[in-house]
CSV table of C-alpha atoms in Angstrom, one decimal:
chain,number,residue,atom,x,y,z
A,1,MET,CA,15.7,3.5,-34.5
A,2,ARG,CA,13.4,5.1,-37.1
A,3,LEU,CA,11.2,7.9,-38.2
A,4,ARG,CA,7.8,7.9,-38.6
A,5,VAL,CA,5.9,10.1,-40.2
A,6,ARG,CA,2.6,11.3,-40.6
A,7,PHE,CA,0.7,13.1,-44.3
A,8,CYS,CA,-1.8,14.4,-45.6
A,9,LYS,CA,-3.1,13.6,-48.9
A,10,THR,CA,-5.4,16.9,-50.2
A,11,GLY,CA,-7.2,17.6,-52.9
A,12,LYS,CA,-6.4,17.3,-56.7
A,13,ILE,CA,-3.1,15.0,-55.5
A,14,ARG,CA,-5.7,12.7,-54.6
A,15,PHE,CA,-6.1,11.3,-57.8
A,16,ILE,CA,-2.6,9.6,-58.1
A,17,GLY,CA,-1.8,6.1,-57.1
A,18,HIS,CA,-0.2,4.5,-53.7
A,19,ARG,CA,2.6,3.4,-56.4
A,20,ASP,CA,3.6,7.1,-57.7
A,21,VAL,CA,3.4,8.1,-54.0
A,22,ALA,CA,6.3,6.4,-53.2
A,23,ARG,CA,8.1,8.3,-55.5
A,24,VAL,CA,7.7,11.7,-55.0
A,25,THR,CA,7.9,10.8,-51.4
A,26,GLU,CA,11.1,8.9,-52.3
A,27,ARG,CA,11.8,11.7,-54.1
A,28,ALA,CA,11.4,14.4,-50.8
A,29,VAL,CA,13.3,12.2,-48.7
A,30,ARG,CA,16.3,12.3,-51.1
A,31,LYS,CA,16.4,16.1,-51.2
A,32,VAL,CA,15.6,16.6,-48.0
A,33,GLY,CA,18.8,14.0,-47.9
A,34,LEU,CA,17.4,12.4,-45.0
A,35,PRO,CA,19.7,9.4,-43.7
A,36,VAL,CA,17.6,5.8,-44.1
A,37,VAL,CA,18.4,1.9,-44.8
A,38,TYR,CA,18.5,1.4,-48.7
A,39,SER,CA,18.2,-2.8,-49.8
A,40,GLU,CA,21.7,-4.4,-50.3
A,41,GLY,CA,22.1,-5.3,-53.7
A,42,PHE,CA,23.1,-4.9,-57.7
A,43,SER,CA,20.4,-2.2,-57.1
A,44,PRO,CA,19.6,-0.9,-53.7
A,45,ARG,CA,16.4,0.8,-53.1
A,46,MET,CA,15.1,3.3,-50.3
A,47,ARG,CA,13.1,0.9,-47.5
A,48,LEU,CA,10.6,2.7,-47.0
A,49,SER,CA,7.4,1.1,-45.6
A,50,PHE,CA,3.6,2.4,-45.8
A,51,GLY,CA,0.9,1.9,-44.0
A,52,LEU,CA,-2.6,0.8,-45.7
A,53,ALA,CA,-2.8,2.1,-49.3
A,54,LEU,CA,-5.0,4.8,-49.4
A,55,PRO,CA,-7.3,4.4,-52.6
A,56,THR,CA,-7.2,6.8,-55.8
A,57,GLY,CA,-9.5,9.3,-54.8
A,58,TYR,CA,-9.6,9.8,-52.1
A,59,GLU,CA,-8.0,12.4,-49.8
A,60,SER,CA,-6.2,11.9,-46.6
A,61,ASP,CA,-5.6,13.9,-43.1
A,62,GLY,CA,-3.5,10.8,-41.6
A,63,GLU,CA,-1.4,8.4,-44.0
A,64,TYR,CA,1.7,7.0,-42.4
A,65,LEU,CA,5.5,5.6,-43.1
A,66,ASP,CA,7.9,4.5,-41.7
A,67,LEU,CA,12.1,4.9,-42.1
A,68,PRO,CA,14.6,3.2,-40.5
A,69,LEU,CA,17.5,5.6,-40.2
A,70,MET,CA,21.2,4.5,-40.6
A,71,PRO,CA,22.2,4.1,-37.3
A,72,ASP,CA,26.2,6.3,-37.1
A,73,ALA,CA,22.7,9.7,-38.0
A,74,VAL,CA,21.1,9.7,-35.2
A,75,GLY,CA,23.1,11.2,-32.4
A,76,GLY,CA,24.4,13.7,-29.8
A,77,ALA,CA,22.5,14.9,-26.4
A,78,ALA,CA,19.9,17.1,-27.2
A,79,ALA,CA,17.6,17.8,-23.6
A,80,ASP,CA,14.3,16.2,-25.5
A,81,GLY,CA,16.6,13.5,-27.3
A,82,PRO,CA,19.5,12.9,-30.0
A,83,GLU,CA,20.4,14.7,-33.1
A,84,ILE,CA,19.5,13.7,-36.6
A,85,ALA,CA,22.5,14.4,-38.6
A,86,CYS,CA,21.4,15.2,-42.5
A,87,GLY,CA,23.5,15.8,-45.6
A,88,HIS,CA,22.1,18.9,-45.2
A,89,ALA,CA,20.7,19.8,-41.5
A,90,LEU,CA,21.6,19.2,-37.8
A,91,HIS,CA,17.9,17.8,-36.7
A,92,ARG,CA,16.6,18.4,-32.8
A,93,PRO,CA,14.2,17.3,-31.3
A,94,CYS,CA,11.1,19.4,-31.2
A,95,ALA,CA,11.3,21.6,-27.9
A,96,VAL,CA,7.3,22.6,-27.8
A,97,GLU,CA,6.2,18.8,-28.7
A,98,THR,CA,5.7,16.2,-26.5
A,99,THR,CA,4.1,12.9,-27.7
A,100,ALA,CA,4.1,9.4,-25.8
A,101,GLY,CA,5.0,7.8,-28.9
A,102,GLY,CA,8.6,8.9,-29.0
A,103,ALA,CA,10.6,12.7,-30.0
A,104,SER,CA,8.9,14.7,-31.7
A,105,TYR,CA,11.3,16.9,-35.5
A,106,CYS,CA,9.4,18.9,-36.2
A,107,SER,CA,12.3,20.6,-38.3
A,108,VAL,CA,11.9,17.6,-40.4
A,109,ALA,CA,8.4,17.5,-40.9
A,110,GLU,CA,9.0,20.5,-42.4
A,111,ALA,CA,11.7,19.3,-44.5
A,112,LEU,CA,9.5,17.3,-45.9
A,113,SER,CA,6.6,19.8,-46.9
A,114,ASP,CA,8.4,22.0,-48.3
A,115,ALA,CA,10.2,19.0,-50.6
A,116,LEU,CA,6.8,16.9,-51.3
A,117,PRO,CA,4.5,18.3,-54.2
A,118,HIS,CA,1.1,20.7,-53.9
A,119,GLY,CA,-1.5,18.4,-51.6
A,120,MET,CA,1.3,16.2,-49.6
A,121,TYR,CA,2.0,18.0,-46.0
A,122,VAL,CA,3.9,16.2,-43.3
A,123,SER,CA,2.0,16.6,-39.9
A,124,ALA,CA,4.0,14.1,-37.3
A,125,VAL,CA,7.7,13.0,-37.2
A,126,LEU,CA,8.7,10.6,-34.7
A,127,LEU,CA,11.8,9.3,-33.9
A,128,GLN,CA,10.9,5.7,-32.2
A,129,GLU,CA,12.9,2.2,-32.0
A,130,ARG,CA,12.6,0.0,-34.6
A,131,GLY,CA,11.1,-3.6,-34.4
A,132,GLY,CA,7.3,-4.5,-33.4
A,133,PRO,CA,4.1,-5.2,-35.8
A,134,SER,CA,4.2,-2.7,-39.2
A,135,LEU,CA,2.2,-0.6,-39.8
A,136,GLN,CA,-0.4,-2.2,-41.9
A,137,SER,CA,-0.9,-5.1,-39.7
A,138,ALA,CA,-1.3,-3.2,-36.2
A,139,VAL,CA,-4.3,-1.2,-37.9
A,140,HIS,CA,-7.5,-2.7,-37.1
A,141,THR,CA,-10.7,0.3,-38.2
A,142,CYS,CA,-10.0,3.5,-40.4
A,143,GLY,CA,-12.4,6.2,-39.4
A,144,TRP,CA,-14.0,8.0,-42.7
A,145,GLN,CA,-15.3,11.2,-43.9
A,146,PHE,CA,-17.5,10.7,-47.1
A,147,GLU,CA,-19.6,13.3,-49.2
A,148,ILE,CA,-23.5,11.1,-50.7
A,149,GLN,CA,-24.3,13.9,-53.6
A,150,HIS,CA,-27.5,15.2,-54.1
A,151,LEU,CA,-28.8,13.7,-50.1
A,152,SER,CA,-30.7,15.5,-47.8
A,153,VAL,CA,-29.0,15.7,-44.3
A,154,ALA,CA,-32.4,14.4,-43.0
A,155,ASP,CA,-32.7,11.5,-45.7
A,156,ALA,CA,-29.1,10.8,-44.7
A,157,ALA,CA,-29.8,10.4,-41.1
A,158,ASP,CA,-32.3,7.8,-41.8
A,159,ALA,CA,-30.6,5.9,-44.0
A,160,ALA,CA,-27.8,5.2,-41.9
A,161,LYS,CA,-30.3,4.8,-39.0
A,162,GLN,CA,-31.9,1.8,-41.1
A,163,LEU,CA,-27.8,0.4,-41.9
A,164,LEU,CA,-26.8,0.4,-38.5
A,165,GLU,CA,-30.5,-1.5,-37.3
A,166,ALA,CA,-29.7,-4.2,-40.1
A,167,ASP,CA,-29.0,-7.6,-39.7
A,168,HIS,CA,-26.9,-8.1,-42.9
A,169,VAL,CA,-25.6,-5.1,-45.6
A,170,PRO,CA,-24.5,-6.7,-48.3
A,171,ALA,CA,-22.0,-5.0,-50.9
A,172,THR,CA,-20.5,-5.2,-54.2
A,173,ARG,CA,-17.1,-5.4,-55.2
A,174,VAL,CA,-15.4,-6.1,-58.6
A,175,HIS,CA,-11.8,-7.5,-57.0
A,176,LYS,CA,-9.1,-8.5,-60.0
A,177,GLY,CA,-11.6,-8.3,-62.5
A,178,ARG,CA,-13.8,-9.9,-60.5
A,179,THR,CA,-17.4,-9.0,-58.9
A,180,LEU,CA,-18.0,-9.4,-55.4
A,181,THR,CA,-21.0,-9.3,-53.3
A,182,GLU,CA,-20.5,-9.9,-49.5
A,183,ASP,CA,-22.5,-9.0,-45.6
A,184,VAL,CA,-19.7,-5.9,-44.8
A,185,ARG,CA,-22.3,-5.5,-41.7
A,186,GLY,CA,-20.1,-6.3,-39.1
A,187,ALA,CA,-17.5,-3.9,-40.6
A,188,ILE,CA,-19.0,-1.1,-40.2
A,189,PHE,CA,-18.4,0.7,-36.4
A,190,ALA,CA,-19.7,3.3,-36.6
A,191,LEU,CA,-21.6,5.7,-38.8
A,192,SER,CA,-23.3,9.0,-38.8
A,193,VAL,CA,-24.2,13.0,-40.7
A,194,VAL,CA,-22.3,15.2,-38.8
A,195,ASP,CA,-22.2,17.6,-42.0
A,196,GLU,CA,-23.5,18.9,-45.0
A,197,THR,CA,-22.1,20.9,-48.2
A,198,SER,CA,-23.1,22.4,-51.4
A,199,ARG,CA,-23.4,18.4,-53.2
A,200,GLY,CA,-24.7,16.6,-50.1
A,201,ALA,CA,-25.1,15.2,-46.9
A,202,VAL,CA,-21.8,14.7,-45.1
A,203,LEU,CA,-21.3,11.3,-43.0
A,204,ALA,CA,-18.6,10.0,-40.5
A,205,ALA,CA,-17.9,5.8,-40.2
A,206,GLU,CA,-15.6,3.4,-39.3
A,207,LEU,CA,-15.1,0.4,-40.5
A,208,SER,CA,-12.8,-2.5,-40.3
A,209,ALA,CA,-9.7,-2.6,-41.8
A,210,THR,CA,-8.9,-6.6,-41.6
A,211,PRO,CA,-9.1,-9.2,-42.7
A,212,ARG,CA,-9.3,-6.1,-45.6
A,213,LEU,CA,-9.6,-2.0,-46.5
A,214,VAL,CA,-13.6,-1.6,-46.0
A,215,ARG,CA,-13.9,1.9,-47.8
A,216,PRO,CA,-17.2,4.3,-47.6
A,217,SER,CA,-18.2,3.9,-51.8
A,218,GLU,CA,-18.9,0.0,-50.9
A,219,LEU,CA,-21.5,2.2,-48.5
A,220,VAL,CA,-23.5,3.9,-50.3
A,221,PRO,CA,-25.7,1.5,-53.0
A,222,ALA,CA,-26.9,0.7,-49.4
A,223,LEU,CA,-27.4,4.0,-47.3
A,224,ALA,CA,-28.7,5.9,-50.9
A,225,ALA,CA,-29.5,3.5,-54.3
A,226,GLY,CA,-28.8,6.3,-56.6
A,227,HIS,CA,-26.2,8.7,-55.5
A,228,GLU,CA,-22.9,8.9,-55.7
A,229,MET,CA,-19.9,9.0,-53.5
A,230,GLY,CA,-18.6,12.8,-53.0
A,231,ILE,CA,-15.4,13.6,-51.7
A,232,ALA,CA,-14.4,11.0,-49.3
A,233,ARG,CA,-11.4,11.5,-46.3
A,234,ARG,CA,-9.7,9.0,-44.6
A,235,THR,CA,-9.5,10.5,-41.3
A,236,HIS,CA,-8.4,7.6,-38.7
A,237,GLN,CA,-6.0,5.4,-39.3
A,238,TRP,CA,-6.9,3.2,-35.2
A,239,THR,CA,-4.8,0.5,-32.9
A,240,CYS,CA,-5.4,-1.6,-30.8
A,241,THR,CA,-2.9,-2.8,-28.4
A,242,ALA,CA,-3.6,-4.0,-25.1
A,243,GLY,CA,-7.0,-3.1,-24.9
A,244,VAL,CA,-5.6,0.5,-26.1
A,245,ARG,CA,-6.7,3.0,-28.6
A,246,ALA,CA,-4.4,5.4,-29.9
A,247,GLU,CA,-3.2,5.8,-34.0
A,248,PRO,CA,0.6,5.1,-35.1
A,249,ALA,CA,1.4,9.2,-34.3
A,250,THR,CA,-0.7,12.2,-33.8
A,251,PRO,CA,-0.4,16.0,-35.9
A,252,ALA,CA,2.7,17.9,-33.9
A,253,GLN,CA,1.1,21.1,-32.8
A,254,CYS,CA,3.4,22.9,-34.4
A,255,SER,CA,2.9,21.4,-37.7
A,256,LEU,CA,-0.2,22.2,-37.8
A,257,ASN,CA,-0.2,26.2,-37.2
A,258,ARG,CA,2.4,26.3,-40.2
A,259,ARG,CA,0.3,24.5,-41.8
A,260,GLN,CA,-2.6,26.7,-41.4
A,261,GLU,CA,-0.3,29.6,-42.2
A,262,LEU,CA,0.8,28.4,-45.4
A,263,VAL,CA,-3.7,27.9,-45.9
A,264,SER,CA,-3.6,32.1,-44.9
A,265,GLU,CA,-1.3,33.3,-47.0
């Protein structure tokens, strides 16, 4: 069995990289006492399996992590699913949360959230059978929201319309010290203006994650040359299995309610 964890990364912690996220997550898992599987050998390491790496500087409402559990840690006869024995507690499925993705463990989500640094918050924990494609290979597209600084909503809407009508959208990026220019028009599935802040227009986009992750920052020069991107956030990671579009896990209402309470305090 495994735990599939969905977590958020917002605020100043968006500036730490993927490896640092892995380290603080591993520390939180140890603190909670989750019975995860370790690698074998002279220097055993916790077997964490992350989804698509989030670019440094980006926020996210939907990052994912798979935690394989020790076989003897899952058992019991709870009505809504098995119990998970941790070093500090016995976690039972949430009685009010129902999902098709597996039994929901809101108490694990709460414990992990308390152990993570400010700005990281667990919004769902599901118990699932191991197997199937990895998180990185299963995700086909990502949803994003991003600001373009000092750009009006009207100008942003016109720019988005022109970009979607274009046959080619050249984008330049730096990869391993080389500057590459690619046509990313085929990687743009949706683009629209959804809001406005004091910094500028806010756009929503759905961009391809295969064969590589296309970032909102690659679109900004084509949308508004001379403008800079403000705060950008990944909102969704979409999979498609047998024609059915879904997320690896959806936020649990219990976790969302608790997060709102913490924000209100």
